[in-house]
Coordinates of C-alpha atoms and ligand atoms in Angstrom, one line a residue:
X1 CA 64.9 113.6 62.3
X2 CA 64.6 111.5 65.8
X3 CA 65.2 112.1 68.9
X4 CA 65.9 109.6 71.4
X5 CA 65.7 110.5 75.4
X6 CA 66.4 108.6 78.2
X7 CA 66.2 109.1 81.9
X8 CA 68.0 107.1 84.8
X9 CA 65.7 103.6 85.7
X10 CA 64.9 104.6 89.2
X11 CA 65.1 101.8 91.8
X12 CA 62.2 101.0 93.3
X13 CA 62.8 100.2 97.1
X14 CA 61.1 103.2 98.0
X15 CA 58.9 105.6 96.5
X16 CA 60.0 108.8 94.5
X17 CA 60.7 112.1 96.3
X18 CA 61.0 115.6 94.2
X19 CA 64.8 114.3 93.1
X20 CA 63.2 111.9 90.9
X21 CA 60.7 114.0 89.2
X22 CA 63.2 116.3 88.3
X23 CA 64.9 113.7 86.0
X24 CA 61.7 112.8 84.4
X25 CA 59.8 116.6 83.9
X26 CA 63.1 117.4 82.6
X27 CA 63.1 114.6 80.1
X28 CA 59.6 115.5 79.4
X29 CA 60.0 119.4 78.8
X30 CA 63.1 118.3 76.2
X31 CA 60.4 115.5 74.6
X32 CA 57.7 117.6 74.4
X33 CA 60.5 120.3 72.9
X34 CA 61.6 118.1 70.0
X35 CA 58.0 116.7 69.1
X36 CA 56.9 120.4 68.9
X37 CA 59.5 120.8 66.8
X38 CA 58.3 117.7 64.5
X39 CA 61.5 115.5 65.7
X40 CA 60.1 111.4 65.6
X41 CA 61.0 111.0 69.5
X42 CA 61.7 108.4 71.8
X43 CA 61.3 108.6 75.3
X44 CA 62.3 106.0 77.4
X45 CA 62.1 105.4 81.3
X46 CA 61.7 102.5 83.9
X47 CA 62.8 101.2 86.7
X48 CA 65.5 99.4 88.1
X49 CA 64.4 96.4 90.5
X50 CA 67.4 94.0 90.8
X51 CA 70.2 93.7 93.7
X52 CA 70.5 93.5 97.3
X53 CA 68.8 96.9 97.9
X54 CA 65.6 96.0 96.3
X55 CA 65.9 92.4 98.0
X56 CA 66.7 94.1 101.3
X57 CA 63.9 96.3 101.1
X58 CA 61.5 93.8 100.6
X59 CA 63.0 91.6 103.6
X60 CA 62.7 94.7 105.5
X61 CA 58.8 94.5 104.3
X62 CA 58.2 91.0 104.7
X63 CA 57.4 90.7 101.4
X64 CA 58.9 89.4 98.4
X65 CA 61.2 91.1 95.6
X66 CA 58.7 90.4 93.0
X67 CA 55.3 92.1 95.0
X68 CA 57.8 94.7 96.1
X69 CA 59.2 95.7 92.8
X70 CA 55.0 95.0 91.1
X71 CA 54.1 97.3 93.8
X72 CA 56.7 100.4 93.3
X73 CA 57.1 99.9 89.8
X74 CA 53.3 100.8 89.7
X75 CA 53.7 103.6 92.1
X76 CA 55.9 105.3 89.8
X77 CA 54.1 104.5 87.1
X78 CA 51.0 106.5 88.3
X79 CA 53.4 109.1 89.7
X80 CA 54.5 109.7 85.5
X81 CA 50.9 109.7 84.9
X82 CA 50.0 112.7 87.1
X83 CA 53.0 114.5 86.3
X84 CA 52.2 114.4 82.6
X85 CA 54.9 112.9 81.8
X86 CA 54.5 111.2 78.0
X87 CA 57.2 108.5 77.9
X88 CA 57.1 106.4 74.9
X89 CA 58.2 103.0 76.5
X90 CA 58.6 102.4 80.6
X91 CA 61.1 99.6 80.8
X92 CA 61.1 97.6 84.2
X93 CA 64.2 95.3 84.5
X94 CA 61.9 92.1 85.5
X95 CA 60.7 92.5 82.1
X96 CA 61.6 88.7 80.3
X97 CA 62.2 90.9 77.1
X98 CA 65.0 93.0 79.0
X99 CA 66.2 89.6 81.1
X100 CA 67.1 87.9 77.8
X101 CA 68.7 90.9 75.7
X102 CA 71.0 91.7 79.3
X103 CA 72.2 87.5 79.1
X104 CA 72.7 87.9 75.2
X105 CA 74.6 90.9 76.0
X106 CA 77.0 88.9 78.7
X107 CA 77.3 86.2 75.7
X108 CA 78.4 88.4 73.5
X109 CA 80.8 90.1 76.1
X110 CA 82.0 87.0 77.4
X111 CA 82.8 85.6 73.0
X112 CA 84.6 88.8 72.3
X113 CA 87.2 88.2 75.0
X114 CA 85.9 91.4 77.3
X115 CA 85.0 88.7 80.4
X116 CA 87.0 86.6 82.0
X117 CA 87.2 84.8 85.3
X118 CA 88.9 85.8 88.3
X119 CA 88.5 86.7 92.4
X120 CA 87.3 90.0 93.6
X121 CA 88.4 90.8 96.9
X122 CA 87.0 94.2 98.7
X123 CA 84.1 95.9 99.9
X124 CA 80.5 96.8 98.7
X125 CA 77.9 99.7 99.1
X126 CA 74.7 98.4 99.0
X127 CA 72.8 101.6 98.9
X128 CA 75.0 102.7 95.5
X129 CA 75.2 99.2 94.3
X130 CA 79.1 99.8 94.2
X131 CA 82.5 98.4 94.4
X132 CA 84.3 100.9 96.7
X133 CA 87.6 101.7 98.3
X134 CA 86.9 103.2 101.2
X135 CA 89.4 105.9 102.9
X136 CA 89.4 104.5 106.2
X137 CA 90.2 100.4 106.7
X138 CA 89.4 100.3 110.3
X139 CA 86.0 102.1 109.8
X140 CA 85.5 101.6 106.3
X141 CA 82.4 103.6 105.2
X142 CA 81.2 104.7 101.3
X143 CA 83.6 107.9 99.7
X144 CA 80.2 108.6 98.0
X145 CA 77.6 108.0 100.4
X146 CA 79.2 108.0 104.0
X147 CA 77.4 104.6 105.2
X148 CA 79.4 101.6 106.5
X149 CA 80.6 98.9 104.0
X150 CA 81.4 95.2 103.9
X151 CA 84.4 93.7 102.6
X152 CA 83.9 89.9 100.8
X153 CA 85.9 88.0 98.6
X154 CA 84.4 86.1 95.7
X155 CA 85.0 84.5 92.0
X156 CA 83.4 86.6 89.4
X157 CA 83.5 87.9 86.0
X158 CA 85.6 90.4 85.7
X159 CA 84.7 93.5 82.5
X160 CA 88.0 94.2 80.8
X161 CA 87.5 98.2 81.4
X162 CA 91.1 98.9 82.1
X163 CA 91.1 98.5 78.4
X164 CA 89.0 101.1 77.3
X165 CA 91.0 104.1 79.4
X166 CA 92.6 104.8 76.3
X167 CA 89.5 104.9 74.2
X168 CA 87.6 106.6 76.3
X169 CA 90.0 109.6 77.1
X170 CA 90.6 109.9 73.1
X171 CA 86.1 109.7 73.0
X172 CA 85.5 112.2 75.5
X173 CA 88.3 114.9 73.7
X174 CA 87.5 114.2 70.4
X175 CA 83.6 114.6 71.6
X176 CA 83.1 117.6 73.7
X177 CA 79.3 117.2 74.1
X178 CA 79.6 113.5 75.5
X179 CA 80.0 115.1 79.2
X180 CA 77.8 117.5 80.0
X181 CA 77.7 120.1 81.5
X182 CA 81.5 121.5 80.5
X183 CA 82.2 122.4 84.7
X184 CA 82.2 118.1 85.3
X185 CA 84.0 117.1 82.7
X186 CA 87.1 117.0 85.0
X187 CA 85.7 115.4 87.6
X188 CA 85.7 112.1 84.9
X189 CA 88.4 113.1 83.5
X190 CA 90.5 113.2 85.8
X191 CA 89.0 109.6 87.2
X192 CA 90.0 107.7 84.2
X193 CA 93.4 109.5 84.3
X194 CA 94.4 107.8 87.6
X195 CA 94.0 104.3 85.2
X196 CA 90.1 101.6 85.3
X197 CA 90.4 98.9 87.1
X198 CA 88.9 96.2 85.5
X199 CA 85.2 95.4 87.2
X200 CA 83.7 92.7 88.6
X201 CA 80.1 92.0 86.9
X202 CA 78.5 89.2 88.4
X203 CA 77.8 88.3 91.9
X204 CA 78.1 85.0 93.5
X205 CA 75.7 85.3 96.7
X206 CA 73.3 88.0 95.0
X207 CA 70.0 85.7 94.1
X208 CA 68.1 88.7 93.4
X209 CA 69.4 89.2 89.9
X210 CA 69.3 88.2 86.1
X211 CA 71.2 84.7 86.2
X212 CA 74.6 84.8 84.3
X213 CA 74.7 83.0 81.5
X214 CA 77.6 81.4 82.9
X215 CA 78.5 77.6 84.5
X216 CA 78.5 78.8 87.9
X217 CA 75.3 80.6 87.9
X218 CA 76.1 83.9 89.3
X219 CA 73.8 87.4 89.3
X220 CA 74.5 89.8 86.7
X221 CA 76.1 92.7 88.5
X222 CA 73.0 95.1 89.1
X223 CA 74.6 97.9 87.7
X224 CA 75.4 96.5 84.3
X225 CA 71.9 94.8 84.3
X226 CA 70.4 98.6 84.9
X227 CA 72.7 100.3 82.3
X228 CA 71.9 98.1 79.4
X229 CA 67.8 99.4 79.7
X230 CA 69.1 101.8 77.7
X231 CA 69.4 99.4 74.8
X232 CA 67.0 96.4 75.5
X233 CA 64.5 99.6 76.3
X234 CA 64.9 100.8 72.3
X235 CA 65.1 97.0 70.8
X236 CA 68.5 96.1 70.7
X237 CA 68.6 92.6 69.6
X238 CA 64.7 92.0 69.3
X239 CA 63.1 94.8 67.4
X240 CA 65.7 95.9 64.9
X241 CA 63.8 98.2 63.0
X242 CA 62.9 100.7 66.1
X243 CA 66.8 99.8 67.7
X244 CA 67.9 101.3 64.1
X245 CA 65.9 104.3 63.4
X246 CA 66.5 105.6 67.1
X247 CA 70.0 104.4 68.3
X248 CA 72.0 105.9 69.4
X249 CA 70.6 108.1 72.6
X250 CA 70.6 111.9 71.5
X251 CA 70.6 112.9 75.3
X252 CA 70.4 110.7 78.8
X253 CA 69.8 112.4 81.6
X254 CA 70.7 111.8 84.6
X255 CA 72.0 113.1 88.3
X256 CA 75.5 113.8 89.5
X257 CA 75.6 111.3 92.3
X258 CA 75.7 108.1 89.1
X259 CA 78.6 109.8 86.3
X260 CA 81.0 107.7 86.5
X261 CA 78.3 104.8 85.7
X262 CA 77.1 106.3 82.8
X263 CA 80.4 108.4 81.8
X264 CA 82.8 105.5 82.3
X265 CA 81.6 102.1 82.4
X266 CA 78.6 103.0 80.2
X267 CA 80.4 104.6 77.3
X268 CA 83.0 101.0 77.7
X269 CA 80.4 98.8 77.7
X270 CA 79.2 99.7 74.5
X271 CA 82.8 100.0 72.7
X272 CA 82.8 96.3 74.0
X273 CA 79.7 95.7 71.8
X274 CA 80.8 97.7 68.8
X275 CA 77.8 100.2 68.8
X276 CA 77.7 103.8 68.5
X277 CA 78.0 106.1 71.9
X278 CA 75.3 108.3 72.7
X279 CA 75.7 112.1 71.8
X280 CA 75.2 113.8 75.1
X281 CA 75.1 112.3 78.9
X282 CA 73.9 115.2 80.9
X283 CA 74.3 115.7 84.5
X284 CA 71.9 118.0 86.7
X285 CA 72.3 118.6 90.8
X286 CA 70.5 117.6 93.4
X287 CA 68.0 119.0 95.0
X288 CA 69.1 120.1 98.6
X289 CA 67.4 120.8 101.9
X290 CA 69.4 123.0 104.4
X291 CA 72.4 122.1 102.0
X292 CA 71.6 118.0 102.2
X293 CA 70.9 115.9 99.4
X294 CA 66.9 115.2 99.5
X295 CA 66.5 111.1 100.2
X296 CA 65.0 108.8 101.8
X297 CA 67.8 107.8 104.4
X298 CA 67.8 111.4 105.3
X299 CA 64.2 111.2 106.1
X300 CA 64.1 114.9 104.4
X301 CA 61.6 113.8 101.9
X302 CA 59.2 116.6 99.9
X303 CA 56.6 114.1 98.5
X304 CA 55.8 115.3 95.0
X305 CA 52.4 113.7 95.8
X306 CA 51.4 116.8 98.3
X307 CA 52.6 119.4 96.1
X308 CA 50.5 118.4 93.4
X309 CA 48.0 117.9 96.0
X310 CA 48.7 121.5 97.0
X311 CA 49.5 123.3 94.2
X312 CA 49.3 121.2 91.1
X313 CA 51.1 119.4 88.7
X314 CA 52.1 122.5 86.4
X315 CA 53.1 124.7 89.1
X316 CA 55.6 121.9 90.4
X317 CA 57.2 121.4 86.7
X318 CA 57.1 124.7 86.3
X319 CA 58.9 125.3 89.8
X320 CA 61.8 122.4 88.9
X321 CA 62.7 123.7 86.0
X322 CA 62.7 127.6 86.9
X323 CA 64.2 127.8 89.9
X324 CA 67.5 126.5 89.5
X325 CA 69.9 126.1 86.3
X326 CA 69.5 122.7 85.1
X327 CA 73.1 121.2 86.0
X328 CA 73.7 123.1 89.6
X329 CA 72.7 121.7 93.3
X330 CA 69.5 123.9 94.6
X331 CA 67.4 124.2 97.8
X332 CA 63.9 123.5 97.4
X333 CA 61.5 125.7 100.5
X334 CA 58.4 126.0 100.2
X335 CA 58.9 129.7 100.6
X336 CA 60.6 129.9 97.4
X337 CA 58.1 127.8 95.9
X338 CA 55.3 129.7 97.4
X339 CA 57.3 132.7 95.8
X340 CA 57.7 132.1 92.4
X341 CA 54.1 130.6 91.6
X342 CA 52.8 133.8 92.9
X343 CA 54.8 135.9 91.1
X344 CA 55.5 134.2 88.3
X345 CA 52.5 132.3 87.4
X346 CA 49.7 134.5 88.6
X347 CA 51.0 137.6 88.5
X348 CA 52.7 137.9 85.5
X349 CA 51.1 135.0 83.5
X350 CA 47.9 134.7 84.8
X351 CA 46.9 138.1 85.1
X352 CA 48.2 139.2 82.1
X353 CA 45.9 136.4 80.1
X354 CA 43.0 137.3 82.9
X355 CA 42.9 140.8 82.2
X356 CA 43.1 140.9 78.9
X357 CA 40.6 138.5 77.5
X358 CA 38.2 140.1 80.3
X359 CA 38.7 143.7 78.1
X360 CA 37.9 141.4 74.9
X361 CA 34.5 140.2 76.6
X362 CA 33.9 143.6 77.9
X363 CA 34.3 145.8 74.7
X364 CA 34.6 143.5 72.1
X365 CA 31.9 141.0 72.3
X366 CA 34.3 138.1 73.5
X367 CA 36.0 138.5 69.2
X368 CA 39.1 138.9 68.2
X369 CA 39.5 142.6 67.3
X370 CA 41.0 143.9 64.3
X371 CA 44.4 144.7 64.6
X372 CA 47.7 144.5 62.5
X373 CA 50.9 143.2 64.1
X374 CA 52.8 145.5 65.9
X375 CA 56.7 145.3 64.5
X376 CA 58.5 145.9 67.8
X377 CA 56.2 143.0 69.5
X378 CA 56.7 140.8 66.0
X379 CA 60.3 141.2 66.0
X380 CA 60.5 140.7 69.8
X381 CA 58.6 137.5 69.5
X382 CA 60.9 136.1 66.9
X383 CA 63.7 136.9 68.8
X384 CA 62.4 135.1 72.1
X385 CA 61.7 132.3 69.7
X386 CA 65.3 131.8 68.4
X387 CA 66.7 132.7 72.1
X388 CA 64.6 129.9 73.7
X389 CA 65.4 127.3 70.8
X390 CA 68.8 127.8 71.1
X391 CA 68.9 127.7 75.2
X392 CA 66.5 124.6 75.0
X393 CA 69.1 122.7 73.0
X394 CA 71.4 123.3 75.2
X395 CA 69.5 122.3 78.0
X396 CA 68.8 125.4 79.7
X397 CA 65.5 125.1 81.1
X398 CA 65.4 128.1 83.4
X399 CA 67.4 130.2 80.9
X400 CA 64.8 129.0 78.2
X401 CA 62.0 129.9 81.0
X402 CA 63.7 134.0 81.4
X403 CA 63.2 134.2 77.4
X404 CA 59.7 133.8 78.1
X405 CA 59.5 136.2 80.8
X406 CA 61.2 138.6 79.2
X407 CA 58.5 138.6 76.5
X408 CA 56.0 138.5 79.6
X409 CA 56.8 141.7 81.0
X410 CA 57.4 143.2 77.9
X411 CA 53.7 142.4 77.4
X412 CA 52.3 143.1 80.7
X413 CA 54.2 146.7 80.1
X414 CA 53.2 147.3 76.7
X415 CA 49.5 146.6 78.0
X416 CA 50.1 149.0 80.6
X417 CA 51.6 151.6 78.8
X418 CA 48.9 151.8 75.4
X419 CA 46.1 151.1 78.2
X420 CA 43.6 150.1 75.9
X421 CA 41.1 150.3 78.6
X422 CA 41.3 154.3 78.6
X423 CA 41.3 154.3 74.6
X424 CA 38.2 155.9 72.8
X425 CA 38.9 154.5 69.9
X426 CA 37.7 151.2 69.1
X427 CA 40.3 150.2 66.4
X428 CA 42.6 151.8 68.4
X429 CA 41.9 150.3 70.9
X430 CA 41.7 146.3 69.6
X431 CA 45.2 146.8 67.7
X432 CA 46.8 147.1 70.9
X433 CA 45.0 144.1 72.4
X434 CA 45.3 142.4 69.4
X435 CA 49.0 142.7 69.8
X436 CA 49.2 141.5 73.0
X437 CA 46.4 138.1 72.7
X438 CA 49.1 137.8 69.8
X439 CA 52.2 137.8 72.2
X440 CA 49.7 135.4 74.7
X441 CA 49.3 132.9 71.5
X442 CA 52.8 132.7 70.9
X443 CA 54.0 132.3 75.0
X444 CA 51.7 129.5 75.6
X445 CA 53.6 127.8 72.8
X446 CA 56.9 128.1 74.3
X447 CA 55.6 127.5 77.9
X448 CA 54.1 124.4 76.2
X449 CA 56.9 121.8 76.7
X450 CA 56.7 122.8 80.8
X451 CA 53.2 123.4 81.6
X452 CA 51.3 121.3 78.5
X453 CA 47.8 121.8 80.5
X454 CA 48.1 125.1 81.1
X455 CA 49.4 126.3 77.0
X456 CA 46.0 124.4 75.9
X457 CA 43.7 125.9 78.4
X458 CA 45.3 129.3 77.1
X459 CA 44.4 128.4 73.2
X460 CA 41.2 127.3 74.4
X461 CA 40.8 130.5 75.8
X462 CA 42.0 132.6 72.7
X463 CA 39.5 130.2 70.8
X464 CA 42.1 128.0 68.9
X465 CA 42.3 125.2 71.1
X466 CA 40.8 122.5 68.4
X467 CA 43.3 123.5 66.1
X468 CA 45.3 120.3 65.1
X469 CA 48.5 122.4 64.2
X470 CA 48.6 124.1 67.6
X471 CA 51.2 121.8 69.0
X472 CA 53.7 122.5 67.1
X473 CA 56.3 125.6 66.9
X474 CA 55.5 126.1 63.2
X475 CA 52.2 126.9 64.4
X476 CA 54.2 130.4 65.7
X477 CA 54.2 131.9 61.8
X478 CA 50.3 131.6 62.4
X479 CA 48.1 134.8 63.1
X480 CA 44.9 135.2 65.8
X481 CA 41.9 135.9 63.3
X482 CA 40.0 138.6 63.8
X483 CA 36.2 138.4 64.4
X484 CA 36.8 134.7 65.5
X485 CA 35.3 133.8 68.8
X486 CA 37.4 133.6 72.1
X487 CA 36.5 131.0 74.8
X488 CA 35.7 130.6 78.4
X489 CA 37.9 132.8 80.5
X490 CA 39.1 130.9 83.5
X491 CA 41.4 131.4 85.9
X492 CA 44.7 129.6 85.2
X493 CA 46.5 129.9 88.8
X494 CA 44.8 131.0 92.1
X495 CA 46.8 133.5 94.5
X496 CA 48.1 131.9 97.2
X497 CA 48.8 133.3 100.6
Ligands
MSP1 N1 68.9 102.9 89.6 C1 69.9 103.9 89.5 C2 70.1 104.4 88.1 C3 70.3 103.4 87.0 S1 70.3 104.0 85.4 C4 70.9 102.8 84.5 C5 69.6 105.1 90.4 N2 68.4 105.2 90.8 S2 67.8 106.3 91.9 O1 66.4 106.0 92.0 O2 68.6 106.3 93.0 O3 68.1 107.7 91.2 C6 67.5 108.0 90.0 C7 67.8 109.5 89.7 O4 67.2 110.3 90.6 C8 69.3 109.8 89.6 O5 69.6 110.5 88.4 C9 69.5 110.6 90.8 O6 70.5 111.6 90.6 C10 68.2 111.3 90.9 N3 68.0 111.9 92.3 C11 67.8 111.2 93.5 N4 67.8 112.1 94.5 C12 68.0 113.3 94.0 C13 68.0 114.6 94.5 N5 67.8 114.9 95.8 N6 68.0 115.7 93.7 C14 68.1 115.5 92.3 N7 68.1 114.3 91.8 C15 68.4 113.2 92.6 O7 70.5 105.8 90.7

């Protein structure tokens, strides 16, 4: 079975605030998911660096386009890197492989009668690389955005999508995963109801671009250059044998603020070209501060960089995908994150793992004791398991994240309530803590796909960390055996006041 993942290709005219991790961890967490789960998976990000934004931003600089987007692509690059984030190809729209596929693409657009030449008359957002009506003629500012725009008139190549309304209304009903989640689908649905106008894909005065493949020499329109990453990213037209076995996308991820790209002109585009649609385009909020979108215009900007410098890398995935349900708007304080690493990861995780391989050193010589499964704990396990497959599917990360937790405190209780530590009993006494390293084993699997780092420095710790089957969830039918050695207890997360 594959599995192939994409996120959004972010643009690179500034660097990456906690609204563009929170596409990538989550792309991760559902990679990770469907490796562990022996899927073949492909994992593909980048970043955009065509258009007038990039080019403006690099004006703004002084420098040019290309240091700018060799610089940034970098940047985010590293960022990926730190974040643990195990793409399996970065695409960066510069790229001569993605340049040629994009203006075989346009051919191919252009033979089958889905271009064809006209004048487009109206205005522009630069910072959403978008075509726009604007509500107001006298001040005419962004509907999405809010910031002023500029009308122009120029020839272009127009993209037949008034043709595809049809299509795409009989796609989206006769394929109720395409939009997700269900509580947007109206939003789009309702756009494409009104009736597509047909859009304008290249741009006459736009150097910064891939060059049409045209007389005139015009820019591919940025927006159709960036969509088709998903394709030139996976092979499409040069590497047929991986562009077969993945296509098409299982899941692309991506924010609210850019559906109609991928929900309208995206699905078109590739009806255009003949090629299967992907199987789910899933849209999560944004991430807020005192109810504002997080960006860089609003200058409200929570590096990811100091958190990790702060905190660290796991507690930050950890905190994205917990704190909010993955498809709803959230506000991000430190407070609250402050909060739930406390309680979360060192009280209930943390400590639970602390203080019970410290009674394994103590009274057990630092072995496994004997024990046999508990069937309550057993069945409870198996239960989480099925729970947290089943919510990870459907791409509910913090859901996926309380099945866990329920299995945590049904731990840290059991451990409280059996109090090995007042046991006379040796055997007694190592069944019960037996039971619970067994629960441990078993939640640093399922925390895996979040916090990677912290699930191995758990095995290593229960002494099975060099086990070559541990990454995987069949490893769960495995058993803790007894007499084996356990490893160096650390300290996973330190208390923070
Ligand atoms: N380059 C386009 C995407 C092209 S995909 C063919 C783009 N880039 S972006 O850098 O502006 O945004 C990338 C992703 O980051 C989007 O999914 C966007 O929703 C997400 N986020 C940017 N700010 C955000 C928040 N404050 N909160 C959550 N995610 C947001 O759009």
């Amino acid at each position: 079975m594959k599995f192939y993942i994409t996120t959004p290709i972010y643009y690179v005219n500034a660097r990456p605030h906690i609204g563009h991790t929170y596409t990538s961890v989550a792309a991760d967490v559902l990679a990770r998911f469907y490796r562990m789960l022996d899927y073949d998976v492909f994992f593909l990000t980048g970043t955009d660096e065509h258009g007038q934004k990039i080019a403006t931003a690099a004006e703004e600089r002084n420098i040019s386009p290309q240091s700018l987007v060799d610089e940034m692509s970098e940047v985010y690059k590293k960022l990926w890197e730190k974040l643990e984030i195990t793409y399996d190809r970065f695409i960066r729209t510069t790229e001569p492989k993605h340049v040629e596929v994009v203006r075989k693409i346009f051919l191919k657009l252009l033979e089958s009668g889905n271009l064809y030449k006209g004048e487009y008359s109206g205005y522009y957002c630069i910072h959403c690389e978008s075509y726009v009506i604007p509500e107001n003629e006298t001040i005419p500012l962004c509907p999405d955005c809010k910031r002023p725009v500029k009308k122009f008139t120029e020839p272009t190549y127009f993209f037949k999508l008034s043709n595809y309304k049809e299509k795409l209304e009989k796609y989206y009903s006769e394929n109720p995963d395409f939009i997700k989640p269900d509580f947007r689908k109206n939003e789009i649905l309702n756009f494409v109801k009104k009736g597509l106008i047909d859009l304008s894909v290249t741009r006459k005065n736009v150097k910064w671009g891939i060059e049409s493949p045209t007389p005139e020499k015009y820019s591919i329109y940025v927006w159709v250059d960036a969509l088709l990453n998903y394709l030139s990213g996976v092979g499409y037209l040069y590497e047929p044998e991986t562009f077969e076995k993945y296509w098409p996308p299982d899941v692309q991820l991506i924010g609210k603020d850019i559906m109609r790209f991928h929900h309208i002109i995206w699905p078109a585009i590739l009806m255009a070209l003949n090629l299967p649609l992907p199987k789910t385009i899933f849209a999560h909020g944004w991430w807020n501060i005192n109810r504002e979108k997080i960006s860089k215009s609003k200058g409200n900007i929570v590096s990811p960089e100091d958190i990790i410098e702060d905190y660290g890398v796991e507690p930050l995935r950890f905190f994205l995908m917990r704190e909010v349900p993955f498809g709803l708007d959230g506000e991000y304080t430190e407070e609250a994150f402050k909060k739930r690493y406390n309680s979360d990861l060192v009280n209930d995780l943390g400590n639970l793992v602390n203080r019970t391989l410290n009674l394994v050193e103590k009274r057990f010589n630092s072995e496994i004791p004997y024990g046999s499964p508990d069937e309550k704990l057993m069945d409870m396990l198996k239960a989480a398991f099925e729970n947290y497959k089943e919510k990870m599917s459907k791409i509910a990360f913090s859901e996926a994240i309380e099945e866990i937790w329920n299995v945590l405190g049904y731990l840290n209780k059991f451990l409280d309530e059996k109090a090995p530590w007042s046991i006379e009993d040796d055997k007694e006494a190592g069944r019960v803590l037996y039971n619970v390293l067994e629960g441990i084993r078993v939640i640093a699997l399922l925390l895996s796909p979040f916090i990677p780092t912290t699930a191995k420095r758990i095995w290593d710790m229960l002494g099975i960390g060099k086990d070559p089957y541990i990454e995987k969830f069949s490893a769960i039918e495995k058993r803790l055996v007894p007499g084996n050695k356990i490893g160096e207890r650390v300290i996973l997360f330190k208390r923070r006041k």
